[in-house]
PDB file of C-alpha atoms and ligand atoms in Angstrom:
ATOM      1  CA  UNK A  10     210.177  33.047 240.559  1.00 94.00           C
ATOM      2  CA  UNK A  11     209.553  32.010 236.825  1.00 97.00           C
ATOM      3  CA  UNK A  12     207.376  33.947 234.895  1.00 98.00           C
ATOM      4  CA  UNK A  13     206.417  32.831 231.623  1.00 98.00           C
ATOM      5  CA  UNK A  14     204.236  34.264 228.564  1.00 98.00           C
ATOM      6  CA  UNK A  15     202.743  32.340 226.251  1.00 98.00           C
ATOM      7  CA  UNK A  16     200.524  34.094 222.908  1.00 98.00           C
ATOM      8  CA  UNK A  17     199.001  32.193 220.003  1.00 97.00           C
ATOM      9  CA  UNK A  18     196.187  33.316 217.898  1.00 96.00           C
ATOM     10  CA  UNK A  19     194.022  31.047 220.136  1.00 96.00           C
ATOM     11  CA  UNK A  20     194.778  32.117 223.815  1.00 97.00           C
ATOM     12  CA  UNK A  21     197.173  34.601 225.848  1.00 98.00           C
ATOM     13  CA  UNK A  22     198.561  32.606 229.123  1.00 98.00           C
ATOM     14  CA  UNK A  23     200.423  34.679 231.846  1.00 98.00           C
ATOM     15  CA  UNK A  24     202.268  32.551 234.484  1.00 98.00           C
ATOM     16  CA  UNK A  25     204.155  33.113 237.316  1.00 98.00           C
ATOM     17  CA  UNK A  26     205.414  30.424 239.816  1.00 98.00           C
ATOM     18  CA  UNK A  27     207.355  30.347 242.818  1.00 98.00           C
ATOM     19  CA  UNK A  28     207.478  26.463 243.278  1.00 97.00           C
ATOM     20  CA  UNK A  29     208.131  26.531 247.012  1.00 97.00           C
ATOM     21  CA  UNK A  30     205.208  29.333 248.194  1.00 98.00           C
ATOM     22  CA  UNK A  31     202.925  29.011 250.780  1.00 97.00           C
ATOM     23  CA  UNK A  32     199.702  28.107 248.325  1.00 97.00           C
ATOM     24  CA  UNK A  33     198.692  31.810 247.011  1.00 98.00           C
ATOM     25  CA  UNK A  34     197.154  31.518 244.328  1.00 98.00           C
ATOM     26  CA  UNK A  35     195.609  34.486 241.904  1.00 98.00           C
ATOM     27  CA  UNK A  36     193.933  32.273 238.547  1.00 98.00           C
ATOM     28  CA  UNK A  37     191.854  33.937 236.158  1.00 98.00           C
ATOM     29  CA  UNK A  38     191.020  32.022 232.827  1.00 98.00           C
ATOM     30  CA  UNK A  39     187.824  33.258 232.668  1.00 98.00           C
ATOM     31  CA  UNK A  40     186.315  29.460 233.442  1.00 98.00           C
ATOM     32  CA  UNK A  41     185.071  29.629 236.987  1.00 98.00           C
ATOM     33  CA  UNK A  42     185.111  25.784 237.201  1.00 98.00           C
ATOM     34  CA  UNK A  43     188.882  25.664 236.166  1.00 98.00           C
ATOM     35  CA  UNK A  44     190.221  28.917 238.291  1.00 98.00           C
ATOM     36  CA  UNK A  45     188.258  26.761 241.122  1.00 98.00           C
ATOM     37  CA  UNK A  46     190.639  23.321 240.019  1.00 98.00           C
ATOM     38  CA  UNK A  47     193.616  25.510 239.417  1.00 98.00           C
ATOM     39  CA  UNK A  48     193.446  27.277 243.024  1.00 98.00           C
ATOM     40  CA  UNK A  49     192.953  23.586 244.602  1.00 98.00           C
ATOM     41  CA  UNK A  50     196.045  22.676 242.847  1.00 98.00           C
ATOM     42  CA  UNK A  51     198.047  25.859 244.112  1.00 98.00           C
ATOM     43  CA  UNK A  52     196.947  25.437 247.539  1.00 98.00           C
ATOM     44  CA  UNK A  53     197.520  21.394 247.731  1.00 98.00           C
ATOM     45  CA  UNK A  54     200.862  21.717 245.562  1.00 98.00           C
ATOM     46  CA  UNK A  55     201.966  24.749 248.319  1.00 98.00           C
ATOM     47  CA  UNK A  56     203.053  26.841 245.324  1.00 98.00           C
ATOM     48  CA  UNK A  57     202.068  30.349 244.838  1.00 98.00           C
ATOM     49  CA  UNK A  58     201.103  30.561 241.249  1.00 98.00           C
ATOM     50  CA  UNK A  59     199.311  33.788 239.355  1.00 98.00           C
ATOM     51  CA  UNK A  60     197.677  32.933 236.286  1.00 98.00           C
ATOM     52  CA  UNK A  61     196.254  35.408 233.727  1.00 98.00           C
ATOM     53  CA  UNK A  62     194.747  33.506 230.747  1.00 98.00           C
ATOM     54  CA  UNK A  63     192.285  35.051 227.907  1.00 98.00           C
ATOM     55  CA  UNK A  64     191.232  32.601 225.289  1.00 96.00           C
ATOM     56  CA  UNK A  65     189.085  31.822 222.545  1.00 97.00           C
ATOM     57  CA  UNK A  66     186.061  31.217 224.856  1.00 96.00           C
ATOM     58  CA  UNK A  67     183.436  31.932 222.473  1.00 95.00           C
ATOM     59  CA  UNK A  68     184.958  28.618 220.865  1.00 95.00           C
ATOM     60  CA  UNK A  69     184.743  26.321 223.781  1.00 96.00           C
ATOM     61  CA  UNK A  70     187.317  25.566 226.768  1.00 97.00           C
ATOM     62  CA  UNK A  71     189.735  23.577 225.378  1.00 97.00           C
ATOM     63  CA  UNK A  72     192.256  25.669 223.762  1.00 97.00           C
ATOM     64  CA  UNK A  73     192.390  27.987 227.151  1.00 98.00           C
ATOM     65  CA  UNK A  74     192.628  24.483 229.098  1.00 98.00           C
ATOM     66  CA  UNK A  75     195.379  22.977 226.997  1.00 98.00           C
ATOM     67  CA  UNK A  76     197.257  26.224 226.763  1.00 98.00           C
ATOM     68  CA  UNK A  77     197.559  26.472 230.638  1.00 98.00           C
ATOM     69  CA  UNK A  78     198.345  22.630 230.868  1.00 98.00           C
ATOM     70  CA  UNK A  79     201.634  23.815 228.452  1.00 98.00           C
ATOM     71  CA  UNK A  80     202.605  27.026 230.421  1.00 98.00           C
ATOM     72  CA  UNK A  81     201.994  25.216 234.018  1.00 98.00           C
ATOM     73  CA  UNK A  82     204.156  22.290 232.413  1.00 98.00           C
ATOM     74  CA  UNK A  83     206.762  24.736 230.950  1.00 98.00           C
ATOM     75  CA  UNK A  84     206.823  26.530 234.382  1.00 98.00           C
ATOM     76  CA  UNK A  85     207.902  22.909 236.555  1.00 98.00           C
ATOM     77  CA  UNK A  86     209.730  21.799 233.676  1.00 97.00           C
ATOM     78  CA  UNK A  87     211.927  25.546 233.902  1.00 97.00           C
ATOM     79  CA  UNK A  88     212.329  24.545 237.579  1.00 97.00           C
ATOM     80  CA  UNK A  89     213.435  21.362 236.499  1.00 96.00           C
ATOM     81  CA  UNK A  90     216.213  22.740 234.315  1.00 94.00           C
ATOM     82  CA  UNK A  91     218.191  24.323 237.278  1.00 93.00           C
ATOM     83  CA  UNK A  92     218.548  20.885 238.311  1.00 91.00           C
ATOM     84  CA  UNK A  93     217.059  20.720 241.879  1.00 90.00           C
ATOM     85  CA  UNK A  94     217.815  17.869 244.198  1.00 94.00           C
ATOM     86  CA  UNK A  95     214.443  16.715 244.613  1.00 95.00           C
ATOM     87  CA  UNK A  96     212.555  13.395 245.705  1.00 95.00           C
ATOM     88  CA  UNK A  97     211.535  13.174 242.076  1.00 96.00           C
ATOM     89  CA  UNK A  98     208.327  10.774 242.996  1.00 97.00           C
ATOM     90  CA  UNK A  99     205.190  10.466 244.219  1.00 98.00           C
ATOM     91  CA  UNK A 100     202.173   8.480 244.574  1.00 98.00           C
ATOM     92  CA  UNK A 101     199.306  10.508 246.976  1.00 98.00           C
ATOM     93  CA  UNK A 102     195.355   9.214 246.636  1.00 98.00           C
ATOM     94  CA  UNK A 103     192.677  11.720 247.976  1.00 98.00           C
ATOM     95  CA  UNK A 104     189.301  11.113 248.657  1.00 98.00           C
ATOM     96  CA  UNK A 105     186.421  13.570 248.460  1.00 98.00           C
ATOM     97  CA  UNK A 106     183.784  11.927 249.149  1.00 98.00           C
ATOM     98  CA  UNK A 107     182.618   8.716 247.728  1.00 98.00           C
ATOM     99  CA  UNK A 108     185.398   9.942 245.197  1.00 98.00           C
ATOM    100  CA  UNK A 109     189.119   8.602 245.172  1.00 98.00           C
ATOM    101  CA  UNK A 110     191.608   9.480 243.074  1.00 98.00           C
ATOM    102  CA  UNK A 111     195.817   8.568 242.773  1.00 98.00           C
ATOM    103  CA  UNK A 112     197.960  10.375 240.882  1.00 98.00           C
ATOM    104  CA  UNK A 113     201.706   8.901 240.546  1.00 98.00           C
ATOM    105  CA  UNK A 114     204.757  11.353 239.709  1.00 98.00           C
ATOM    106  CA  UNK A 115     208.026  10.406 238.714  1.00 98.00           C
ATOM    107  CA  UNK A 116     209.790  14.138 237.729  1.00 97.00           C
ATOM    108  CA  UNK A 117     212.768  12.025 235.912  1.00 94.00           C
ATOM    109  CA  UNK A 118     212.510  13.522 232.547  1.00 94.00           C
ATOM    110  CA  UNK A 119     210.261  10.695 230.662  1.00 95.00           C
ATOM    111  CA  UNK A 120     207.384  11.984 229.621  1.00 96.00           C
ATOM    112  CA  UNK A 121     204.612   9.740 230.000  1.00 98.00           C
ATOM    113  CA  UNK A 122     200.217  10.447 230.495  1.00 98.00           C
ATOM    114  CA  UNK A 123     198.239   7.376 231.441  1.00 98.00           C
ATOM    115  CA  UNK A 124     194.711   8.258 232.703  1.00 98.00           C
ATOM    116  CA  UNK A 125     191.559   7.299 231.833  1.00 96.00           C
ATOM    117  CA  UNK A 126     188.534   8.858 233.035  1.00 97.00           C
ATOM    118  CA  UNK A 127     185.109   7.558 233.661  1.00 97.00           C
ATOM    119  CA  UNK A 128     181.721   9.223 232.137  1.00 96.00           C
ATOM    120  CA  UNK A 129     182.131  12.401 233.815  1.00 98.00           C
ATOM    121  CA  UNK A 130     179.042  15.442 233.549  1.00 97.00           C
ATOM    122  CA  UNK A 131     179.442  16.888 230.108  1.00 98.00           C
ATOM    123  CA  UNK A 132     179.879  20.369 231.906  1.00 97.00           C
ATOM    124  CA  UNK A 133     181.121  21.410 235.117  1.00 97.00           C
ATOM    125  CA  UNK A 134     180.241  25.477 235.436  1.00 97.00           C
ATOM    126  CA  UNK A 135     181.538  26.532 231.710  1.00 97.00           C
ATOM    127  CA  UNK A 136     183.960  24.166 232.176  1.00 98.00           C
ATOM    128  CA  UNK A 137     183.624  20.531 228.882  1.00 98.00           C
ATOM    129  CA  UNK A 138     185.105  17.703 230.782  1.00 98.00           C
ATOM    130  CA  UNK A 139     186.346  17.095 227.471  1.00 97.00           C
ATOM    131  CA  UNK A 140     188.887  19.212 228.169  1.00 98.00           C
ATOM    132  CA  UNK A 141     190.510  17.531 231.294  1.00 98.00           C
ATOM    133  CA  UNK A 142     192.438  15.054 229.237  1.00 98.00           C
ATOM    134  CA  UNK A 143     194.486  17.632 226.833  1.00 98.00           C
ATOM    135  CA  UNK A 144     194.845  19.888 229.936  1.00 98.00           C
ATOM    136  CA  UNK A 145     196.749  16.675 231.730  1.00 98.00           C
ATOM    137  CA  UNK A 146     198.470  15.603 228.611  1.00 98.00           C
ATOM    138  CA  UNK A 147     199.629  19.480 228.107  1.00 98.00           C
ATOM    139  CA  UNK A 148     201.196  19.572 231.532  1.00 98.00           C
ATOM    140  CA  UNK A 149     202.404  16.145 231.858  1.00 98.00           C
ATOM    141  CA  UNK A 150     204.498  16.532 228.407  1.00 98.00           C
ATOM    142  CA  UNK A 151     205.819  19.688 229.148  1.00 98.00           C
ATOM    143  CA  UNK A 152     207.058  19.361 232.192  1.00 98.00           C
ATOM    144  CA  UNK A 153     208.951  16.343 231.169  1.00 97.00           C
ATOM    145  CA  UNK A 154     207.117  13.939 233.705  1.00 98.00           C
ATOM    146  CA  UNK A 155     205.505  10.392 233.811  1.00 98.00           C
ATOM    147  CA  UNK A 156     201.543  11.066 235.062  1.00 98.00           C
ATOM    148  CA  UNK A 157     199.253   7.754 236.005  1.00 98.00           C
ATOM    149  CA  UNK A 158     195.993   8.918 237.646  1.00 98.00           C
ATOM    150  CA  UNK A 159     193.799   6.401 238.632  1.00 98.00           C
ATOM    151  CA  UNK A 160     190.027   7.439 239.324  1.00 98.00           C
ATOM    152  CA  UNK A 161     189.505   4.491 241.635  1.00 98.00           C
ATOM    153  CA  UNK A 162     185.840   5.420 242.595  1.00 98.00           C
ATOM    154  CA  UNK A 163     183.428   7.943 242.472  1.00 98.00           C
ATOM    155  CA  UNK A 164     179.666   9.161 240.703  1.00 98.00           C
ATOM    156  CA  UNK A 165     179.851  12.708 241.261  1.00 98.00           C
ATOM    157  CA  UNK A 166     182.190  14.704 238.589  1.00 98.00           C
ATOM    158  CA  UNK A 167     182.417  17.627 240.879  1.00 98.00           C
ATOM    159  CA  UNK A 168     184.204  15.376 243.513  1.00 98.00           C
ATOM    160  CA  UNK A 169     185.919  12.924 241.260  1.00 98.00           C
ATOM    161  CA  UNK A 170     188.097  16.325 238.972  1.00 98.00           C
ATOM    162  CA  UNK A 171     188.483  17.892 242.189  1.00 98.00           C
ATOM    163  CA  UNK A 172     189.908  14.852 244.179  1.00 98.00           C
ATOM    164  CA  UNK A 173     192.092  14.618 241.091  1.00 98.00           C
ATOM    165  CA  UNK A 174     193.454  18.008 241.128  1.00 98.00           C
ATOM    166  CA  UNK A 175     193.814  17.274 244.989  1.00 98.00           C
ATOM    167  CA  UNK A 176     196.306  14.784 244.568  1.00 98.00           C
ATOM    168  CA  UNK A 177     198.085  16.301 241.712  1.00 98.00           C
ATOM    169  CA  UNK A 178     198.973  18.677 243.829  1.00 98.00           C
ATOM    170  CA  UNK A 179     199.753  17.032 246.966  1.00 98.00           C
ATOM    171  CA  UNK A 180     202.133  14.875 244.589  1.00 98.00           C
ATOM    172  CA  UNK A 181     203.856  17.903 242.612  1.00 98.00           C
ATOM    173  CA  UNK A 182     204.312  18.811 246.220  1.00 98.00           C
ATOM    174  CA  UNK A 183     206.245  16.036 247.583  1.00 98.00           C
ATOM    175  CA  UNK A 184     208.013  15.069 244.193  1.00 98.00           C
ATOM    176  CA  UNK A 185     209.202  18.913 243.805  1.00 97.00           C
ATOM    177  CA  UNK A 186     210.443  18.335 247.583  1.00 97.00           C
ATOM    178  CA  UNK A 187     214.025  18.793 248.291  1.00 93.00           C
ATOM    179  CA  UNK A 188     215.782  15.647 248.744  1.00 91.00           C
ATOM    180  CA  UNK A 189     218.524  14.553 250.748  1.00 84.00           C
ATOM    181  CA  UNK A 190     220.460  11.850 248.385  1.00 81.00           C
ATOM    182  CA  UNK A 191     222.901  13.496 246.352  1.00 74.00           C
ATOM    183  CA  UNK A 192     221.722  12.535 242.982  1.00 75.00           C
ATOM    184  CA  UNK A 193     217.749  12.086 242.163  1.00 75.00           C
ATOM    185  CA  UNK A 194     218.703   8.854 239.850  1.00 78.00           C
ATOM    186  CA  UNK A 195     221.395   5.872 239.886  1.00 73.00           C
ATOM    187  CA  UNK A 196     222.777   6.944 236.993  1.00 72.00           C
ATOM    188  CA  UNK A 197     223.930  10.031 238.242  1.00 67.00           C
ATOM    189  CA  UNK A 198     222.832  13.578 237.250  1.00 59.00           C
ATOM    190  CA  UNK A 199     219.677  14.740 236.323  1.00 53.00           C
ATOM    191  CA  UNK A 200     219.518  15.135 232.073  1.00 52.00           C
ATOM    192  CA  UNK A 201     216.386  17.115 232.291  1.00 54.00           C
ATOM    193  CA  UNK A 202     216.009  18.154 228.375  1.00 54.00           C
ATOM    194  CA  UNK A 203     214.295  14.966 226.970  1.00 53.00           C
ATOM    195  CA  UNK A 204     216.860  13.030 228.296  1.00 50.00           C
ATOM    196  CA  UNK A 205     215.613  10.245 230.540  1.00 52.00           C
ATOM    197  CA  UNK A 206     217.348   9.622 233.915  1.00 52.00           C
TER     198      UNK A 206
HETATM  199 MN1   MN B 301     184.620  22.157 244.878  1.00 89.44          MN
END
């Protein structure tokens, strides 16, 4: 289990994370929208994740959004440090829909966002779309992993974010997965502190 505790003068983030659960999930950032994303996530990434976050709400989403990103990020990239043997990549695309979305995961220690979404709703619940990007930058660089998502088609914003957080978690899934080889690179060892592998 890692457990993690995060405080700024912006937000308070509470995380705990057993990466191989069975998809429990307990999320409460006080954004119905994102506890809705976060729970997909849990359930489709088979972790059991509790997540206690109070932020600056009044302001807008974004610092409580990017906060979680960094604590979620921290949590895998904790994992990450007790160097697992594990399949390191993935590439899973989930429909919902008329939505489709890929997200590609290499867990190899380069840290890496590529994603570009379409014109999404300005507002999903209390939720600013806006802050989808710096939530997948937050987790992608703290975690130490390369992230492509590719929104390949969809209109509807509710279907096209929740696709997405559908296939980030089916791919943190299979690229946290334990791995027969006995070394996740062909240069040996994982170097999982900035170090690329
Ligand atoms: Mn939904």
């Amino acid at each position: 289990m890692i457990e993690i505790t995060r405080e700024t003068k912006e937000t308070i983030v509470k995380l705990a994370l057993e990466p191989y659960g069975s998809g429990i999930s307990d999320i409460r950032t006080g954004i119905g929208f994102f506890d809705h994303m976060l729970n997909t996530l849990t359930f489709y990434a088979g972790f059991n994740l509790t997540i206690n976050a109070t932020g600056d709400l009044d302001v807008d989403t974004h610092h409580t959004a990017e906060d979680v990103g960094i604590v979620i990020g921290n949590a895998i990239y904790e994992f990450m440090k007790t160097k697992p043997l594990v399949e390191r990549f993935a590439s899973v695309t989930i429909p919902m829909d008329e939505a489709l979305v890929r997200s590609v995961i290499d867990l190899g220690g380069r840290r890496y966002l590529k994603c570009e979404l379409p014109r999404l709703s300005e507002r999903l619940g209390t939720f600013e779309s806006d802050s989808m990007i710096p939530f997948l930058d937050a987790l992608s660089s703290n975690a130490w992993m390369t992230l492509h998502i590719d929104v390949l088609d969809g209109s509807n914003s509710h279907h096209i974010i929740e696709a997405l957080f559908k296939s980030l978690g089916r791919a943190l899934k299979i690229a946290l997965s334990q791995s027969n080889n006995t070394s996740s690179s062909i240069k040996g060892d994982p170097q999982i502190s900035g170090g690329a592998i």
